[in-house]
JSON list of C-alpha atoms in Angstrom, two decimals:
[
{"chain": "A", "resi": 90, "resn": "MET", "atom": "CA", "xyz": [7.99, -10.23, -11.92]},
{"chain": "A", "resi": 91, "resn": "ALA", "atom": "CA", "xyz": [5.13, -7.88, -12.91]},
{"chain": "A", "resi": 92, "resn": "LYS", "atom": "CA", "xyz": [3.87, -10.50, -15.35]},
{"chain": "A", "resi": 93, "resn": "ARG", "atom": "CA", "xyz": [3.81, -13.10, -12.55]},
{"chain": "A", "resi": 94, "resn": "TRP", "atom": "CA", "xyz": [1.75, -10.74, -10.37]},
{"chain": "A", "resi": 95, "resn": "ALA", "atom": "CA", "xyz": [-0.71, -10.08, -13.18]},
{"chain": "A", "resi": 96, "resn": "VAL", "atom": "CA", "xyz": [-1.23, -13.80, -13.76]},
{"chain": "A", "resi": 97, "resn": "GLY", "atom": "CA", "xyz": [-1.64, -14.40, -10.03]},
{"chain": "A", "resi": 98, "resn": "PHE", "atom": "CA", "xyz": [-4.14, -11.58, -9.67]},
{"chain": "A", "resi": 99, "resn": "ALA", "atom": "CA", "xyz": [-6.23, -12.79, -12.58]},
{"chain": "A", "resi": 100, "resn": "SER", "atom": "CA", "xyz": [-6.28, -16.41, -11.47]},
{"chain": "A", "resi": 101, "resn": "VAL", "atom": "CA", "xyz": [-6.69, -16.32, -7.72]},
{"chain": "A", "resi": 102, "resn": "GLY", "atom": "CA", "xyz": [-8.09, -12.90, -6.91]},
{"chain": "A", "resi": 103, "resn": "ALA", "atom": "CA", "xyz": [-6.81, -9.99, -4.87]},
{"chain": "A", "resi": 104, "resn": "ALA", "atom": "CA", "xyz": [-7.14, -11.57, -1.44]},
{"chain": "A", "resi": 105, "resn": "ALA", "atom": "CA", "xyz": [-5.09, -14.62, -2.36]},
{"chain": "A", "resi": 106, "resn": "LEU", "atom": "CA", "xyz": [-2.53, -12.43, -4.08]},
{"chain": "A", "resi": 107, "resn": "LEU", "atom": "CA", "xyz": [-2.04, -10.32, -0.99]},
{"chain": "A", "resi": 108, "resn": "ALA", "atom": "CA", "xyz": [-1.74, -13.44, 1.13]},
{"chain": "A", "resi": 109, "resn": "ALA", "atom": "CA", "xyz": [1.07, -14.56, -1.16]},
{"chain": "A", "resi": 110, "resn": "CYS", "atom": "CA", "xyz": [2.93, -11.26, -0.95]},
{"chain": "A", "resi": 111, "resn": "GLY", "atom": "CA", "xyz": [5.18, -12.53, 1.80]},
{"chain": "A", "resi": 112, "resn": "THR", "atom": "CA", "xyz": [6.42, -15.54, -0.14]},
{"chain": "A", "resi": 113, "resn": "ASP", "atom": "CA", "xyz": [8.51, -13.65, -2.70]},
{"chain": "A", "resi": 114, "resn": "THR", "atom": "CA", "xyz": [11.99, -12.59, -1.64]},
{"chain": "A", "resi": 115, "resn": "THR", "atom": "CA", "xyz": [12.61, -10.46, -4.72]},
{"chain": "A", "resi": 116, "resn": "ASP", "atom": "CA", "xyz": [13.57, -6.86, -3.97]},
{"chain": "A", "resi": 117, "resn": "THR", "atom": "CA", "xyz": [10.86, -4.27, -4.65]},
{"chain": "A", "resi": 118, "resn": "THR", "atom": "CA", "xyz": [12.73, -1.09, -3.76]},
{"chain": "A", "resi": 119, "resn": "ALA", "atom": "CA", "xyz": [14.08, -0.28, -7.22]},
{"chain": "A", "resi": 120, "resn": "GLY", "atom": "CA", "xyz": [17.74, -0.39, -6.37]},
{"chain": "A", "resi": 121, "resn": "THR", "atom": "CA", "xyz": [18.15, -1.68, -2.83]},
{"chain": "A", "resi": 122, "resn": "THR", "atom": "CA", "xyz": [18.77, -5.21, -1.72]},
{"chain": "A", "resi": 123, "resn": "PRO", "atom": "CA", "xyz": [16.68, -7.29, 0.70]},
{"chain": "A", "resi": 124, "resn": "ALA", "atom": "CA", "xyz": [19.58, -7.10, 3.15]},
{"chain": "A", "resi": 125, "resn": "GLN", "atom": "CA", "xyz": [19.37, -3.30, 3.10]},
{"chain": "A", "resi": 126, "resn": "ASP", "atom": "CA", "xyz": [15.64, -3.47, 3.79]},
{"chain": "A", "resi": 127, "resn": "SER", "atom": "CA", "xyz": [15.94, -5.79, 6.76]},
{"chain": "A", "resi": 128, "resn": "ALA", "atom": "CA", "xyz": [18.93, -3.94, 8.21]},
{"chain": "A", "resi": 129, "resn": "THR", "atom": "CA", "xyz": [17.18, -0.58, 8.18]},
{"chain": "A", "resi": 130, "resn": "THR", "atom": "CA", "xyz": [15.48, 0.47, 11.39]},
{"chain": "A", "resi": 131, "resn": "GLU", "atom": "CA", "xyz": [13.35, 3.56, 11.61]},
{"chain": "A", "resi": 132, "resn": "ALA", "atom": "CA", "xyz": [11.88, 5.66, 14.37]},
{"chain": "A", "resi": 133, "resn": "PRO", "atom": "CA", "xyz": [8.08, 5.62, 14.54]},
{"chain": "A", "resi": 134, "resn": "ALA", "atom": "CA", "xyz": [6.25, 8.15, 12.41]},
{"chain": "A", "resi": 135, "resn": "ALA", "atom": "CA", "xyz": [5.20, 11.23, 14.34]},
{"chain": "A", "resi": 136, "resn": "GLY", "atom": "CA", "xyz": [1.50, 11.41, 15.11]},
{"chain": "A", "resi": 137, "resn": "TYR", "atom": "CA", "xyz": [0.73, 7.74, 14.53]},
{"chain": "A", "resi": 138, "resn": "GLU", "atom": "CA", "xyz": [0.71, 4.79, 16.90]},
{"chain": "A", "resi": 139, "resn": "THR", "atom": "CA", "xyz": [3.19, 2.03, 16.22]},
{"chain": "A", "resi": 140, "resn": "ALA", "atom": "CA", "xyz": [2.38, -1.63, 16.22]},
{"chain": "A", "resi": 141, "resn": "GLY", "atom": "CA", "xyz": [3.01, -3.91, 19.09]},
{"chain": "A", "resi": 142, "resn": "ASP", "atom": "CA", "xyz": [3.23, -7.62, 18.58]},
{"chain": "A", "resi": 143, "resn": "GLY", "atom": "CA", "xyz": [0.24, -8.84, 16.61]},
{"chain": "A", "resi": 144, "resn": "ASN", "atom": "CA", "xyz": [-0.96, -5.47, 15.28]},
{"chain": "A", "resi": 145, "resn": "SER", "atom": "CA", "xyz": [-1.26, -6.00, 11.53]},
{"chain": "A", "resi": 146, "resn": "VAL", "atom": "CA", "xyz": [-1.26, -3.34, 8.84]},
{"chain": "A", "resi": 147, "resn": "LEU", "atom": "CA", "xyz": [-5.05, -3.46, 9.02]},
{"chain": "A", "resi": 148, "resn": "ASP", "atom": "CA", "xyz": [-5.09, -3.19, 12.84]},
{"chain": "A", "resi": 149, "resn": "VAL", "atom": "CA", "xyz": [-2.78, -0.18, 12.80]},
{"chain": "A", "resi": 150, "resn": "ALA", "atom": "CA", "xyz": [-4.80, 1.54, 10.06]},
{"chain": "A", "resi": 151, "resn": "ALA", "atom": "CA", "xyz": [-8.04, 0.83, 11.94]},
{"chain": "A", "resi": 152, "resn": "SER", "atom": "CA", "xyz": [-6.60, 2.39, 15.10]},
{"chain": "A", "resi": 153, "resn": "GLU", "atom": "CA", "xyz": [-5.95, 5.69, 13.32]},
{"chain": "A", "resi": 154, "resn": "SER", "atom": "CA", "xyz": [-8.89, 8.00, 12.60]},
{"chain": "A", "resi": 155, "resn": "ASP", "atom": "CA", "xyz": [-7.03, 9.42, 9.58]},
{"chain": "A", "resi": 156, "resn": "PHE", "atom": "CA", "xyz": [-7.37, 6.04, 7.82]},
{"chain": "A", "resi": 157, "resn": "SER", "atom": "CA", "xyz": [-11.06, 5.35, 8.58]},
{"chain": "A", "resi": 158, "resn": "THR", "atom": "CA", "xyz": [-12.11, 5.75, 4.93]},
{"chain": "A", "resi": 159, "resn": "LEU", "atom": "CA", "xyz": [-9.34, 3.40, 3.81]},
{"chain": "A", "resi": 160, "resn": "VAL", "atom": "CA", "xyz": [-10.45, 0.78, 6.35]},
{"chain": "A", "resi": 161, "resn": "GLU", "atom": "CA", "xyz": [-14.06, 1.16, 5.16]},
{"chain": "A", "resi": 162, "resn": "ALA", "atom": "CA", "xyz": [-12.90, 0.62, 1.57]},
{"chain": "A", "resi": 163, "resn": "VAL", "atom": "CA", "xyz": [-10.79, -2.41, 2.54]},
{"chain": "A", "resi": 164, "resn": "GLU", "atom": "CA", "xyz": [-13.85, -3.94, 4.21]},
{"chain": "A", "resi": 165, "resn": "ALA", "atom": "CA", "xyz": [-16.06, -3.21, 1.19]},
{"chain": "A", "resi": 166, "resn": "ALA", "atom": "CA", "xyz": [-13.47, -4.78, -1.11]},
{"chain": "A", "resi": 167, "resn": "GLY", "atom": "CA", "xyz": [-13.29, -7.94, 0.99]},
{"chain": "A", "resi": 168, "resn": "LEU", "atom": "CA", "xyz": [-9.57, -7.47, 1.67]},
{"chain": "A", "resi": 169, "resn": "THR", "atom": "CA", "xyz": [-9.59, -7.37, 5.48]},
{"chain": "A", "resi": 170, "resn": "GLU", "atom": "CA", "xyz": [-8.12, -10.84, 5.97]},
{"chain": "A", "resi": 171, "resn": "ALA", "atom": "CA", "xyz": [-5.48, -10.24, 3.31]},
{"chain": "A", "resi": 172, "resn": "LEU", "atom": "CA", "xyz": [-4.21, -7.06, 4.99]},
{"chain": "A", "resi": 173, "resn": "ALA", "atom": "CA", "xyz": [-4.42, -8.66, 8.42]},
{"chain": "A", "resi": 174, "resn": "THR", "atom": "CA", "xyz": [-2.53, -11.86, 7.60]},
{"chain": "A", "resi": 175, "resn": "SER", "atom": "CA", "xyz": [-0.26, -11.36, 4.57]},
{"chain": "A", "resi": 176, "resn": "GLY", "atom": "CA", "xyz": [3.20, -9.97, 4.77]},
{"chain": "A", "resi": 177, "resn": "PRO", "atom": "CA", "xyz": [5.59, -8.52, 4.93]},
{"chain": "A", "resi": 178, "resn": "ILE", "atom": "CA", "xyz": [3.99, -5.78, 2.84]},
{"chain": "A", "resi": 179, "resn": "THR", "atom": "CA", "xyz": [4.23, -2.04, 2.36]},
{"chain": "A", "resi": 180, "resn": "LEU", "atom": "CA", "xyz": [0.95, -0.15, 2.22]},
{"chain": "A", "resi": 181, "resn": "PHE", "atom": "CA", "xyz": [0.86, 3.31, 0.69]},
{"chain": "A", "resi": 182, "resn": "ALA", "atom": "CA", "xyz": [-2.22, 4.38, 2.63]},
{"chain": "A", "resi": 183, "resn": "PRO", "atom": "CA", "xyz": [-4.38, 7.24, 1.37]},
{"chain": "A", "resi": 184, "resn": "THR", "atom": "CA", "xyz": [-5.59, 9.43, 4.21]},
{"chain": "A", "resi": 185, "resn": "ASN", "atom": "CA", "xyz": [-9.22, 10.45, 4.62]},
{"chain": "A", "resi": 186, "resn": "ALA", "atom": "CA", "xyz": [-8.34, 13.78, 2.98]},
{"chain": "A", "resi": 187, "resn": "ALA", "atom": "CA", "xyz": [-6.98, 11.87, -0.03]},
{"chain": "A", "resi": 188, "resn": "PHE", "atom": "CA", "xyz": [-10.29, 10.05, -0.44]},
{"chain": "A", "resi": 189, "resn": "ASP", "atom": "CA", "xyz": [-12.19, 13.32, 0.10]},
{"chain": "A", "resi": 190, "resn": "ALA", "atom": "CA", "xyz": [-10.24, 14.84, -2.82]},
{"chain": "A", "resi": 191, "resn": "LEU", "atom": "CA", "xyz": [-11.67, 12.30, -5.29]},
{"chain": "A", "resi": 192, "resn": "PRO", "atom": "CA", "xyz": [-14.33, 13.71, -7.62]},
{"chain": "A", "resi": 193, "resn": "ASP", "atom": "CA", "xyz": [-17.78, 13.98, -6.04]},
{"chain": "A", "resi": 194, "resn": "GLY", "atom": "CA", "xyz": [-19.55, 10.62, -5.84]},
{"chain": "A", "resi": 195, "resn": "THR", "atom": "CA", "xyz": [-16.47, 8.55, -6.81]},
{"chain": "A", "resi": 196, "resn": "LEU", "atom": "CA", "xyz": [-15.94, 6.97, -3.40]},
{"chain": "A", "resi": 197, "resn": "ASP", "atom": "CA", "xyz": [-19.65, 6.21, -3.02]},
{"chain": "A", "resi": 198, "resn": "GLN", "atom": "CA", "xyz": [-19.61, 4.45, -6.41]},
{"chain": "A", "resi": 199, "resn": "LEU", "atom": "CA", "xyz": [-16.49, 2.45, -5.54]},
{"chain": "A", "resi": 200, "resn": "LEU", "atom": "CA", "xyz": [-18.06, 1.24, -2.29]},
{"chain": "A", "resi": 201, "resn": "LEU", "atom": "CA", "xyz": [-21.07, -0.27, -4.08]},
{"chain": "A", "resi": 202, "resn": "PRO", "atom": "CA", "xyz": [-21.05, -4.10, -4.09]},
{"chain": "A", "resi": 203, "resn": "GLU", "atom": "CA", "xyz": [-21.19, -4.22, -7.90]},
{"chain": "A", "resi": 204, "resn": "ASN", "atom": "CA", "xyz": [-17.90, -2.28, -8.04]},
{"chain": "A", "resi": 205, "resn": "GLN", "atom": "CA", "xyz": [-16.00, -4.54, -5.64]},
{"chain": "A", "resi": 206, "resn": "ASP", "atom": "CA", "xyz": [-13.56, -5.75, -8.32]},
{"chain": "A", "resi": 207, "resn": "VAL", "atom": "CA", "xyz": [-12.64, -2.19, -9.33]},
{"chain": "A", "resi": 208, "resn": "LEU", "atom": "CA", "xyz": [-12.21, -1.23, -5.67]},
{"chain": "A", "resi": 209, "resn": "ARG", "atom": "CA", "xyz": [-9.91, -4.23, -5.14]},
{"chain": "A", "resi": 210, "resn": "GLN", "atom": "CA", "xyz": [-7.86, -3.17, -8.14]},
{"chain": "A", "resi": 211, "resn": "VAL", "atom": "CA", "xyz": [-7.49, 0.35, -6.74]},
{"chain": "A", "resi": 212, "resn": "LEU", "atom": "CA", "xyz": [-6.60, -0.81, -3.23]},
{"chain": "A", "resi": 213, "resn": "THR", "atom": "CA", "xyz": [-4.13, -3.52, -4.25]},
{"chain": "A", "resi": 214, "resn": "TYR", "atom": "CA", "xyz": [-2.38, -0.89, -6.39]},
{"chain": "A", "resi": 215, "resn": "HIS", "atom": "CA", "xyz": [-1.37, 0.71, -3.07]},
{"chain": "A", "resi": 216, "resn": "VAL", "atom": "CA", "xyz": [0.45, -2.44, -1.84]},
{"chain": "A", "resi": 217, "resn": "VAL", "atom": "CA", "xyz": [3.95, -3.69, -2.64]},
{"chain": "A", "resi": 218, "resn": "ASP", "atom": "CA", "xyz": [5.70, -6.84, -1.51]},
{"chain": "A", "resi": 219, "resn": "GLY", "atom": "CA", "xyz": [8.15, -6.55, 1.36]},
{"chain": "A", "resi": 220, "resn": "GLU", "atom": "CA", "xyz": [8.59, -4.09, 4.19]},
{"chain": "A", "resi": 221, "resn": "VAL", "atom": "CA", "xyz": [10.15, -1.01, 2.60]},
{"chain": "A", "resi": 222, "resn": "PRO", "atom": "CA", "xyz": [11.05, 1.82, 4.98]},
{"chain": "A", "resi": 223, "resn": "ALA", "atom": "CA", "xyz": [11.20, 5.29, 3.42]},
{"chain": "A", "resi": 224, "resn": "SER", "atom": "CA", "xyz": [14.98, 5.39, 3.80]},
{"chain": "A", "resi": 225, "resn": "ALA", "atom": "CA", "xyz": [15.28, 2.31, 1.54]},
{"chain": "A", "resi": 226, "resn": "VAL", "atom": "CA", "xyz": [13.14, 3.70, -1.29]},
{"chain": "A", "resi": 227, "resn": "THR", "atom": "CA", "xyz": [14.97, 4.68, -4.46]},
{"chain": "A", "resi": 228, "resn": "THR", "atom": "CA", "xyz": [13.61, 6.23, -7.63]},
{"chain": "A", "resi": 229, "resn": "GLY", "atom": "CA", "xyz": [12.18, 3.64, -10.02]},
{"chain": "A", "resi": 230, "resn": "ASP", "atom": "CA", "xyz": [9.18, 1.51, -10.92]},
{"chain": "A", "resi": 231, "resn": "VAL", "atom": "CA", "xyz": [8.07, -1.36, -8.68]},
{"chain": "A", "resi": 232, "resn": "PRO", "atom": "CA", "xyz": [5.27, -3.91, -9.12]},
{"chain": "A", "resi": 233, "resn": "SER", "atom": "CA", "xyz": [2.20, -3.49, -6.96]},
{"chain": "A", "resi": 234, "resn": "ALA", "atom": "CA", "xyz": [-0.07, -6.27, -5.75]},
{"chain": "A", "resi": 235, "resn": "SER", "atom": "CA", "xyz": [-2.56, -5.31, -8.49]},
{"chain": "A", "resi": 236, "resn": "GLY", "atom": "CA", "xyz": [-0.06, -6.36, -11.14]},
{"chain": "A", "resi": 237, "resn": "GLU", "atom": "CA", "xyz": [0.59, -2.81, -12.33]},
{"chain": "A", "resi": 238, "resn": "THR", "atom": "CA", "xyz": [3.77, -0.91, -11.57]},
{"chain": "A", "resi": 239, "resn": "ILE", "atom": "CA", "xyz": [3.94, 2.21, -9.45]},
{"chain": "A", "resi": 240, "resn": "ALA", "atom": "CA", "xyz": [6.55, 4.93, -9.86]},
{"chain": "A", "resi": 241, "resn": "LEU", "atom": "CA", "xyz": [8.56, 5.84, -6.79]},
{"chain": "A", "resi": 242, "resn": "GLN", "atom": "CA", "xyz": [10.52, 9.08, -6.74]},
{"chain": "A", "resi": 243, "resn": "VAL", "atom": "CA", "xyz": [12.86, 10.33, -4.05]},
{"chain": "A", "resi": 244, "resn": "ASP", "atom": "CA", "xyz": [13.89, 13.98, -3.85]},
{"chain": "A", "resi": 245, "resn": "ASP", "atom": "CA", "xyz": [17.61, 13.72, -3.14]},
{"chain": "A", "resi": 246, "resn": "ALA", "atom": "CA", "xyz": [17.72, 17.15, -1.50]},
{"chain": "A", "resi": 247, "resn": "THR", "atom": "CA", "xyz": [14.81, 16.68, 0.92]},
{"chain": "A", "resi": 248, "resn": "GLY", "atom": "CA", "xyz": [14.36, 12.91, 1.09]},
{"chain": "A", "resi": 249, "resn": "ASP", "atom": "CA", "xyz": [10.67, 13.35, 0.25]},
{"chain": "A", "resi": 250, "resn": "VAL", "atom": "CA", "xyz": [9.09, 10.27, -1.31]},
{"chain": "A", "resi": 251, "resn": "MET", "atom": "CA", "xyz": [6.46, 10.39, -4.06]},
{"chain": "A", "resi": 252, "resn": "VAL", "atom": "CA", "xyz": [4.31, 7.47, -5.18]},
{"chain": "A", "resi": 253, "resn": "ASN", "atom": "CA", "xyz": [3.13, 8.32, -8.68]},
{"chain": "A", "resi": 254, "resn": "GLN", "atom": "CA", "xyz": [1.83, 11.85, -7.99]},
{"chain": "A", "resi": 255, "resn": "ALA", "atom": "CA", "xyz": [1.10, 11.28, -4.28]},
{"chain": "A", "resi": 256, "resn": "MET", "atom": "CA", "xyz": [3.37, 12.61, -1.56]},
{"chain": "A", "resi": 257, "resn": "VAL", "atom": "CA", "xyz": [4.25, 10.44, 1.43]},
{"chain": "A", "resi": 258, "resn": "THR", "atom": "CA", "xyz": [3.08, 12.61, 4.33]},
{"chain": "A", "resi": 259, "resn": "GLU", "atom": "CA", "xyz": [3.94, 10.23, 7.20]},
{"chain": "A", "resi": 260, "resn": "ALA", "atom": "CA", "xyz": [6.45, 7.45, 6.68]},
{"chain": "A", "resi": 261, "resn": "ASP", "atom": "CA", "xyz": [7.37, 4.26, 8.49]},
{"chain": "A", "resi": 262, "resn": "ILE", "atom": "CA", "xyz": [4.27, 3.49, 10.52]},
{"chain": "A", "resi": 263, "resn": "GLN", "atom": "CA", "xyz": [5.21, 0.02, 11.79]},
{"chain": "A", "resi": 264, "resn": "ALA", "atom": "CA", "xyz": [2.90, -2.99, 11.85]},
{"chain": "A", "resi": 265, "resn": "SER", "atom": "CA", "xyz": [3.54, -6.63, 12.68]},
{"chain": "A", "resi": 266, "resn": "ASN", "atom": "CA", "xyz": [3.21, -7.70, 9.03]},
{"chain": "A", "resi": 267, "resn": "GLY", "atom": "CA", "xyz": [4.68, -4.68, 7.29]},
{"chain": "A", "resi": 268, "resn": "ILE", "atom": "CA", "xyz": [4.88, -0.93, 7.16]},
{"chain": "A", "resi": 269, "resn": "ILE", "atom": "CA", "xyz": [2.50, 1.90, 6.25]},
{"chain": "A", "resi": 270, "resn": "HIS", "atom": "CA", "xyz": [3.32, 5.16, 4.51]},
{"chain": "A", "resi": 271, "resn": "ALA", "atom": "CA", "xyz": [0.47, 7.71, 4.58]},
{"chain": "A", "resi": 272, "resn": "ILE", "atom": "CA", "xyz": [-0.06, 9.43, 1.21]},
{"chain": "A", "resi": 273, "resn": "ASP", "atom": "CA", "xyz": [-2.01, 12.53, 0.23]},
{"chain": "A", "resi": 274, "resn": "GLN", "atom": "CA", "xyz": [-3.75, 11.13, -2.88]},
{"chain": "A", "resi": 275, "resn": "VAL", "atom": "CA", "xyz": [-5.50, 7.96, -3.98]},
{"chain": "A", "resi": 276, "resn": "ILE", "atom": "CA", "xyz": [-3.32, 6.53, -6.75]},
{"chain": "A", "resi": 277, "resn": "LEU", "atom": "CA", "xyz": [-5.03, 4.81, -9.68]},
{"chain": "A", "resi": 278, "resn": "PRO", "atom": "CA", "xyz": [-3.74, 1.97, -11.84]},
{"chain": "A", "resi": 279, "resn": "PRO", "atom": "CA", "xyz": [-2.93, 2.98, -15.43]},
{"chain": "A", "resi": 280, "resn": "GLY", "atom": "CA", "xyz": [-5.96, 2.90, -17.69]},
{"chain": "A", "resi": 281, "resn": "LEU", "atom": "CA", "xyz": [-8.48, 2.95, -14.85]},
{"chain": "A", "resi": 282, "resn": "ALA", "atom": "CA", "xyz": [-10.82, 5.89, -15.20]},
{"chain": "A", "resi": 283, "resn": "LEU", "atom": "CA", "xyz": [-13.15, 6.77, -12.35]}
]
């Protein structure tokens, strides 16, 4: 499946890839089944608004001040329509503090028009196909919308979820086209140096 994503990303671009995310019924939770995903219901994440009908992943992120840098980056990358209309998707959303923790000047460089392709690669690395609540995540590698895999780890004792080295700080923020998990770091695709 990762090979299919890589070919799709290279041939049709990040926006089209994200729009296609909802067409694949393959499980992306490294050990759960699609039936488990759809049968799982979660309470809203504390501190975040939940989506009503029609509030996309992008709408929900835009309504939260803690995701304002992410929304700015999505706009600069030209991915607004993709996050507003594709789905179901899971977005591992870096908070403003996560972007602030990048080395000085990194975010400013990524937001430049000439770096739009790199920014798209970074942002689509935070998206996986399907709506995956935190309770359905199991330890393993899953393909991201960028074509690269991300490593998910679950602490069996605490239930804490890690995405690569980032900790999920708020889970299961519902949207009409997916789910958002806030994370405390910007995760980077393998081989991408900023």
